[in-house]
Amino acid sequence: MNGRDVAHPLCPAQGRPEMYGLGIRCAFYVQWFGAVIVEYYDEDDLPDVRHLGAFLSAAATTGLIIQIARDDLETIDIYLVLLLAIGTFFFLIPIYVWRVLTRCNPNLDPFVLSKERHGPVYKYLTFLLLVADASVGTWFYTSHLPQLDRDCRQYAFVFGRVNIEEKVYIAFTAIFYICILIACGCLLIFTPCCELRSIIDERYWSRVRRVHIALLHTARTLVGLAVFGVLVAAIELTISWNNINHVDDVDTLSQLIPLFLSALFVLRVWVLHNVNRQQASSSETTVSESSPNGPENAQVHGTVPQWPPQAYRRSLA
C-alpha cells in the first residue's frame, strides 16, 4: 500500500445489484464451472453450456454498453461488469497461447482434437462479442481511468490488491486488452492457415497417441479450474475490498431468474449426459449378450478404428 492509499479513504460504493448482484454473479459462476466439468466428462454436451455462456456474456455486454452510454455506472461498477462479460473468453486464452506455441500442429491442437463443434453463426457472434468486450476494456483503461482525478481510492485484483488508478496497473491492463484486439485481427488472417494443417497424422493412431490426448484433456480441465478460481476471486475480493453494499442478497426476480436459468440449464445437460450414457451402456450389453461367441467376437461395422470412450478427440477428414 503506497502513500496515496493511506492518504485517501475508500470511495463510497453503493453497488448495482441489478448489474452484478449475488444471483447474477452466481449464474455466471455456475456456467463457468459447469462448462469445465461438462468438458471433462463429455464434450458432446459442451455446446449447450457454451451457448448459455455466450447468452450471459451478451446480456452483460449489452447492459454494460447501454449504461456507459447513459453515464450511469461508477468506475468499480464498469470493472466488475466487464469481468463478468468477458470472463467466459478467459478460459480460451491458454488454448490460443498453446496453439501459437505449437504452431497450429493438428496433433497438439485442442480445437482439432476436441469433439466440440459449433456452427458458423455461433462462431461469428461470439467473435463479435469478444471484440466488443475487448473494445470496452480498451476504452476503460486507456480513456476512462487515466482521466480520473479523485480524492478517494478503489481496489482491483491482480493476484492481489492494487489501486485501480495505479499507473502501472492501468498500463499493463490496457496492453492486455489491446493485445486481445490484435489477436482477434490475427485470427481472421491466420485461422485459414491453421485449417490447412488440420489433417491428423494417421501414424498417431496408437496407444501412445491416446495417452497423449488424455493428458492434454486433463491439462485443459486443470487450466479451466484455475481460470475459474482466479475469476471468482477477482470479482468477490474486489467487492469485499471496496465495501460495495447491496450486492450480496438474492431476494428479487432480477437475481433469481438468471440464477435459476443457469443452474437448471447446466443440471439438464448433466442429467441428459447420464441418461445417454446409461442408454449406451444398455445397448452395448444387449449387443454383447446377442453375440454367440461373447463380446470379444461381436461384429464391428466399418474399417476405421474407434476412439476410446474418454478420448479427447475427433479426426478431421
Short mmCIF file of C-alpha atoms in Angstrom, two decimals:
data_model
loop_
_atom_site.label_atom_id
_atom_site.label_comp_id
_atom_site.label_asym_id
_atom_site.label_seq_id
_atom_site.Cartn_x
_atom_site.Cartn_y
_atom_site.Cartn_z
CA MET A 1 0.00 0.00 0.00
CA ASN A 2 1.56 3.30 -1.05
CA GLY A 3 1.28 6.74 0.49
CA ARG A 4 -1.61 7.73 -1.72
CA ASP A 5 -3.64 4.76 -0.48
CA VAL A 6 -3.04 5.82 3.13
CA ALA A 7 -3.87 9.47 2.48
CA HIS A 8 -7.22 8.86 0.77
CA PRO A 9 -10.21 6.92 2.08
CA LEU A 10 -12.21 4.37 0.13
CA CYS A 11 -14.57 5.78 -2.46
CA PRO A 12 -18.20 5.21 -1.45
CA ALA A 13 -19.73 2.38 -3.47
CA GLN A 14 -23.45 1.76 -3.31
CA GLY A 15 -23.37 -1.15 -5.72
CA ARG A 16 -25.63 -2.08 -8.60
CA PRO A 17 -27.46 -5.31 -7.67
CA GLU A 18 -29.34 -5.27 -10.99
CA MET A 19 -25.96 -5.45 -12.78
CA TYR A 20 -23.83 -7.73 -10.60
CA GLY A 21 -25.89 -8.82 -7.61
CA LEU A 22 -25.17 -12.16 -5.96
CA GLY A 23 -27.76 -14.05 -8.00
CA ILE A 24 -26.39 -12.67 -11.27
CA ARG A 25 -22.80 -13.42 -10.26
CA CYS A 26 -23.69 -16.98 -9.25
CA ALA A 27 -25.40 -17.50 -12.62
CA PHE A 28 -22.07 -16.77 -14.30
CA TYR A 29 -20.15 -18.92 -11.81
CA VAL A 30 -22.45 -21.89 -12.39
CA GLN A 31 -22.00 -21.62 -16.16
CA TRP A 32 -18.21 -21.24 -15.94
CA PHE A 33 -17.79 -24.20 -13.58
CA GLY A 34 -20.37 -26.27 -15.46
CA ALA A 35 -18.51 -25.78 -18.75
CA VAL A 36 -15.27 -27.06 -17.21
CA ILE A 37 -16.93 -30.13 -15.68
CA VAL A 38 -19.04 -31.00 -18.74
CA GLU A 39 -15.98 -30.61 -20.95
CA TYR A 40 -14.11 -33.13 -18.82
CA TYR A 41 -16.83 -35.79 -18.86
CA ASP A 42 -18.36 -35.50 -22.32
CA GLU A 43 -17.60 -32.87 -24.94
CA ASP A 44 -20.68 -33.85 -26.95
CA ASP A 45 -22.81 -31.96 -24.40
CA LEU A 46 -20.48 -28.94 -24.19
CA PRO A 47 -22.00 -26.76 -26.96
CA ASP A 48 -25.22 -26.30 -24.97
CA VAL A 49 -23.29 -24.95 -21.97
CA ARG A 50 -21.19 -22.76 -24.25
CA HIS A 51 -24.37 -21.26 -25.71
CA LEU A 52 -25.52 -20.41 -22.19
CA GLY A 53 -22.22 -18.68 -21.54
CA ALA A 54 -22.49 -16.69 -24.75
CA PHE A 55 -26.05 -15.66 -23.82
CA LEU A 56 -24.99 -14.45 -20.34
CA SER A 57 -21.97 -12.65 -21.76
CA ALA A 58 -24.07 -10.96 -24.44
CA ALA A 59 -26.57 -9.78 -21.82
CA ALA A 60 -23.82 -8.38 -19.60
CA THR A 61 -22.06 -6.71 -22.54
CA THR A 62 -25.26 -5.12 -23.84
CA GLY A 63 -26.23 -3.83 -20.41
CA LEU A 64 -22.71 -2.51 -19.83
CA ILE A 65 -22.62 -0.59 -23.13
CA ILE A 66 -26.07 0.92 -22.54
CA GLN A 67 -25.21 2.04 -19.00
CA ILE A 68 -21.87 3.51 -20.13
CA ALA A 69 -23.65 5.44 -22.87
CA ARG A 70 -26.02 6.82 -20.23
CA ASP A 71 -23.13 7.54 -17.85
CA ASP A 72 -24.94 5.63 -15.10
CA LEU A 73 -22.08 3.45 -13.84
CA GLU A 74 -19.29 4.19 -11.41
CA THR A 75 -15.73 3.10 -12.14
CA ILE A 76 -15.85 -0.01 -9.98
CA ASP A 77 -19.21 -0.98 -11.50
CA ILE A 78 -17.71 -0.96 -15.01
CA TYR A 79 -14.75 -3.01 -13.78
CA LEU A 80 -16.95 -5.73 -12.27
CA VAL A 81 -19.48 -6.00 -15.10
CA LEU A 82 -16.64 -6.11 -17.64
CA LEU A 83 -15.12 -9.08 -15.79
CA LEU A 84 -18.46 -10.89 -15.90
CA ALA A 85 -18.95 -10.11 -19.59
CA ILE A 86 -15.53 -11.20 -20.81
CA GLY A 87 -14.92 -13.92 -18.25
CA THR A 88 -16.16 -16.76 -20.46
CA PHE A 89 -13.46 -15.91 -23.04
CA PHE A 90 -10.65 -16.05 -20.48
CA PHE A 91 -10.97 -19.84 -20.49
CA LEU A 92 -9.89 -19.84 -24.16
CA ILE A 93 -6.78 -17.66 -23.76
CA PRO A 94 -4.48 -20.52 -22.57
CA ILE A 95 -5.66 -22.65 -25.51
CA TYR A 96 -4.86 -20.00 -28.09
CA VAL A 97 -1.47 -19.43 -26.46
CA TRP A 98 -0.86 -23.19 -26.72
CA ARG A 99 -1.85 -23.13 -30.40
CA VAL A 100 0.69 -20.40 -31.07
CA LEU A 101 3.44 -22.24 -29.19
CA THR A 102 2.73 -25.46 -31.13
CA ARG A 103 2.37 -23.56 -34.45
CA CYS A 104 -1.13 -24.97 -35.06
CA ASN A 105 0.13 -28.55 -35.02
CA PRO A 106 -3.13 -30.53 -35.54
CA ASN A 107 -1.82 -33.39 -33.40
CA LEU A 108 -1.48 -30.97 -30.47
CA ASP A 109 -4.39 -28.61 -31.21
CA PRO A 110 -7.19 -28.87 -28.59
CA PHE A 111 -9.71 -27.47 -31.06
CA VAL A 112 -8.89 -30.11 -33.67
CA LEU A 113 -8.80 -32.98 -31.19
CA SER A 114 -11.97 -31.94 -29.40
CA LYS A 115 -15.40 -33.35 -30.25
CA GLU A 116 -16.95 -29.95 -29.53
CA ARG A 117 -18.46 -28.43 -32.67
CA HIS A 118 -20.20 -25.14 -33.37
CA GLY A 119 -21.88 -23.66 -36.40
CA PRO A 120 -20.65 -20.53 -38.18
CA VAL A 121 -23.37 -18.34 -36.61
CA TYR A 122 -22.15 -19.13 -33.08
CA LYS A 123 -18.52 -18.56 -34.08
CA TYR A 124 -19.19 -15.21 -35.73
CA LEU A 125 -21.42 -13.91 -32.94
CA THR A 126 -19.01 -14.89 -30.16
CA PHE A 127 -16.16 -13.33 -32.14
CA LEU A 128 -18.07 -10.04 -32.37
CA LEU A 129 -18.91 -10.32 -28.68
CA LEU A 130 -15.25 -10.73 -27.78
CA VAL A 131 -14.31 -7.74 -29.94
CA ALA A 132 -16.99 -5.66 -28.20
CA ASP A 133 -15.78 -6.66 -24.72
CA ALA A 134 -12.15 -6.04 -25.59
CA SER A 135 -13.07 -2.65 -27.07
CA VAL A 136 -14.87 -1.64 -23.88
CA GLY A 137 -11.89 -2.82 -21.85
CA THR A 138 -9.50 -0.82 -24.05
CA TRP A 139 -11.64 2.31 -23.65
CA PHE A 140 -11.88 1.80 -19.90
CA TYR A 141 -8.12 1.52 -19.35
CA THR A 142 -6.91 3.99 -21.98
CA SER A 143 -9.53 6.73 -21.65
CA HIS A 144 -11.74 6.42 -18.57
CA LEU A 145 -9.28 5.52 -15.80
CA PRO A 146 -6.44 7.90 -16.81
CA GLN A 147 -8.88 10.84 -16.69
CA LEU A 148 -9.99 10.19 -13.12
CA ASP A 149 -8.98 12.73 -10.50
CA ARG A 150 -10.48 11.67 -7.20
CA ASP A 151 -9.64 12.17 -3.55
CA CYS A 152 -10.53 8.57 -2.76
CA ARG A 153 -9.29 5.13 -3.75
CA GLN A 154 -10.70 1.85 -5.03
CA TYR A 155 -9.08 -1.53 -5.45
CA ALA A 156 -8.82 -4.02 -8.30
CA PHE A 157 -7.49 -7.57 -8.41
CA VAL A 158 -4.18 -8.59 -9.97
CA PHE A 159 -3.38 -11.70 -7.94
CA GLY A 160 -3.58 -9.32 -5.02
CA ARG A 161 -4.95 -5.91 -4.09
CA VAL A 162 -3.91 -2.97 -6.26
CA ASN A 163 -5.16 0.60 -6.52
CA ILE A 164 -7.36 0.76 -9.61
CA GLU A 165 -5.80 4.14 -10.51
CA GLU A 166 -2.22 2.86 -10.23
CA LYS A 167 -0.44 3.86 -13.44
CA VAL A 168 1.46 0.59 -13.82
CA TYR A 169 -1.74 -1.41 -13.40
CA ILE A 170 -3.61 0.75 -15.92
CA ALA A 171 -0.81 0.47 -18.49
CA PHE A 172 -0.45 -3.30 -18.07
CA THR A 173 -4.19 -3.98 -18.37
CA ALA A 174 -4.61 -1.59 -21.29
CA ILE A 175 -1.89 -3.52 -23.15
CA PHE A 176 -3.67 -6.76 -22.29
CA TYR A 177 -6.95 -5.65 -23.87
CA ILE A 178 -5.19 -4.15 -26.86
CA CYS A 179 -3.43 -7.48 -27.36
CA ILE A 180 -6.81 -9.21 -27.37
CA LEU A 181 -7.98 -6.90 -30.17
CA ILE A 182 -4.79 -7.59 -32.11
CA ALA A 183 -5.25 -11.31 -31.55
CA CYS A 184 -8.80 -11.07 -32.92
CA GLY A 185 -7.40 -9.48 -36.08
CA CYS A 186 -4.75 -12.19 -36.35
CA LEU A 187 -7.45 -14.86 -36.03
CA LEU A 188 -9.13 -13.56 -39.16
CA ILE A 189 -5.83 -13.83 -41.03
CA PHE A 190 -4.24 -16.99 -39.68
CA THR A 191 -7.22 -19.25 -38.92
CA PRO A 192 -7.42 -20.39 -42.59
CA CYS A 193 -3.72 -21.25 -42.39
CA CYS A 194 -4.32 -23.37 -39.28
CA GLU A 195 -7.21 -25.12 -41.01
CA LEU A 196 -4.86 -26.14 -43.82
CA ARG A 197 -2.89 -28.09 -41.23
CA SER A 198 -5.93 -29.68 -39.59
CA ILE A 199 -5.35 -33.17 -41.02
CA ILE A 200 -4.35 -35.51 -38.19
CA ASP A 201 -1.39 -37.78 -38.94
CA GLU A 202 -2.66 -41.37 -39.10
CA ARG A 203 0.63 -42.58 -37.64
CA TYR A 204 -0.62 -41.34 -34.30
CA TRP A 205 -3.38 -43.99 -34.12
CA SER A 206 -1.59 -45.74 -31.27
CA ARG A 207 -1.74 -46.27 -27.55
CA VAL A 208 0.87 -43.55 -27.04
CA ARG A 209 -1.29 -41.17 -29.07
CA ARG A 210 -4.36 -41.92 -26.94
CA VAL A 211 -2.44 -41.39 -23.69
CA HIS A 212 -1.07 -38.13 -25.08
CA ILE A 213 -4.58 -36.91 -25.92
CA ALA A 214 -5.83 -37.87 -22.47
CA LEU A 215 -3.02 -35.82 -20.88
CA LEU A 216 -3.96 -32.78 -22.98
CA HIS A 217 -7.58 -33.21 -21.94
CA THR A 218 -6.68 -33.38 -18.25
CA ALA A 219 -4.38 -30.37 -18.58
CA ARG A 220 -7.15 -28.35 -20.21
CA THR A 221 -9.50 -29.20 -17.34
CA LEU A 222 -6.95 -28.20 -14.70
CA VAL A 223 -6.27 -24.91 -16.51
CA GLY A 224 -10.02 -24.29 -16.70
CA LEU A 225 -10.41 -24.82 -12.95
CA ALA A 226 -7.51 -22.43 -12.32
CA VAL A 227 -9.06 -19.74 -14.53
CA PHE A 228 -12.41 -20.24 -12.78
CA GLY A 229 -10.81 -19.78 -9.37
CA VAL A 230 -8.98 -16.62 -10.42
CA LEU A 231 -12.13 -15.08 -11.94
CA VAL A 232 -14.26 -15.76 -8.87
CA ALA A 233 -11.53 -14.42 -6.59
CA ALA A 234 -11.12 -11.29 -8.73
CA ILE A 235 -14.83 -10.45 -8.52
CA GLU A 236 -15.57 -11.42 -4.92
CA LEU A 237 -12.39 -9.91 -3.43
CA THR A 238 -12.95 -6.67 -5.34
CA ILE A 239 -16.44 -6.39 -3.85
CA SER A 240 -15.08 -7.10 -0.38
CA TRP A 241 -12.09 -4.74 -0.60
CA ASN A 242 -14.24 -1.82 -1.79
CA ASN A 243 -17.04 -2.40 0.74
CA ILE A 244 -19.67 -2.45 -2.00
CA ASN A 245 -23.15 -2.54 -0.49
CA HIS A 246 -26.46 -4.11 -1.53
CA VAL A 247 -24.98 -6.75 -3.87
CA ASP A 248 -24.99 -9.82 -1.62
CA ASP A 249 -28.72 -10.54 -1.45
CA VAL A 250 -30.73 -12.95 -3.58
CA ASP A 251 -34.23 -11.70 -2.92
CA THR A 252 -35.50 -10.20 -6.18
CA LEU A 253 -36.55 -11.52 -9.57
CA SER A 254 -33.57 -9.86 -11.22
CA GLN A 255 -31.33 -12.07 -9.04
CA LEU A 256 -33.35 -15.28 -9.03
CA ILE A 257 -34.22 -15.59 -12.73
CA PRO A 258 -30.66 -15.74 -14.13
CA LEU A 259 -29.50 -17.95 -11.25
CA PHE A 260 -32.34 -20.45 -11.73
CA LEU A 261 -31.98 -20.47 -15.51
CA SER A 262 -28.25 -21.08 -15.36
CA ALA A 263 -28.46 -23.77 -12.69
CA LEU A 264 -31.35 -25.61 -14.37
CA PHE A 265 -29.68 -25.43 -17.79
CA VAL A 266 -26.43 -26.95 -16.53
CA LEU A 267 -28.38 -29.53 -14.50
CA ARG A 268 -30.39 -30.50 -17.57
CA VAL A 269 -27.19 -31.06 -19.58
CA TRP A 270 -25.77 -33.21 -16.78
CA VAL A 271 -28.95 -35.31 -16.49
CA LEU A 272 -29.12 -35.86 -20.26
CA HIS A 273 -25.46 -36.88 -20.24
CA ASN A 274 -26.12 -39.55 -17.61
CA VAL A 275 -29.25 -40.78 -19.39
CA ASN A 276 -27.41 -41.09 -22.71
CA ARG A 277 -24.53 -42.90 -21.02
CA GLN A 278 -26.90 -45.40 -19.41
CA GLN A 279 -28.66 -45.99 -22.73
CA ALA A 280 -25.32 -46.53 -24.49
CA SER A 281 -24.25 -48.94 -21.76
CA SER A 282 -27.52 -50.86 -22.11
CA SER A 283 -27.10 -51.06 -25.88
CA GLU A 284 -23.55 -52.40 -25.55
CA THR A 285 -24.74 -55.01 -23.06
CA THR A 286 -27.51 -56.10 -25.42
CA VAL A 287 -25.09 -56.44 -28.35
CA SER A 288 -22.63 -58.42 -26.24
CA GLU A 289 -25.31 -60.81 -25.00
CA SER A 290 -26.66 -61.33 -28.52
CA SER A 291 -23.21 -62.30 -29.85
CA PRO A 292 -22.85 -66.13 -29.85
CA ASN A 293 -19.11 -66.04 -29.12
CA GLY A 294 -19.05 -63.34 -26.47
CA PRO A 295 -18.38 -59.62 -26.57
CA GLU A 296 -14.84 -60.01 -27.89
CA ASN A 297 -16.18 -61.55 -31.10
CA ALA A 298 -19.10 -59.19 -31.58
CA GLN A 299 -19.24 -57.87 -35.13
CA VAL A 300 -17.92 -54.34 -35.62
CA HIS A 301 -19.01 -52.48 -38.71
CA GLY A 302 -16.61 -50.26 -40.60
CA THR A 303 -12.87 -50.27 -41.08
CA VAL A 304 -11.81 -47.20 -39.10
CA PRO A 305 -10.69 -47.94 -35.53
CA GLN A 306 -12.85 -46.26 -32.89
CA TRP A 307 -11.63 -43.73 -30.35
CA PRO A 308 -11.75 -44.84 -26.72
CA PRO A 309 -14.78 -43.56 -24.77
CA GLN A 310 -12.84 -40.97 -22.77
CA ALA A 311 -10.57 -39.83 -25.62
CA TYR A 312 -10.46 -36.11 -26.14
CA ARG A 313 -10.52 -36.09 -29.81
CA ARG A 314 -12.04 -36.11 -33.21
CA SER A 315 -10.45 -36.78 -36.57
CA LEU A 316 -10.98 -34.40 -39.46
CA ALA A 317 -11.29 -35.79 -42.91
#
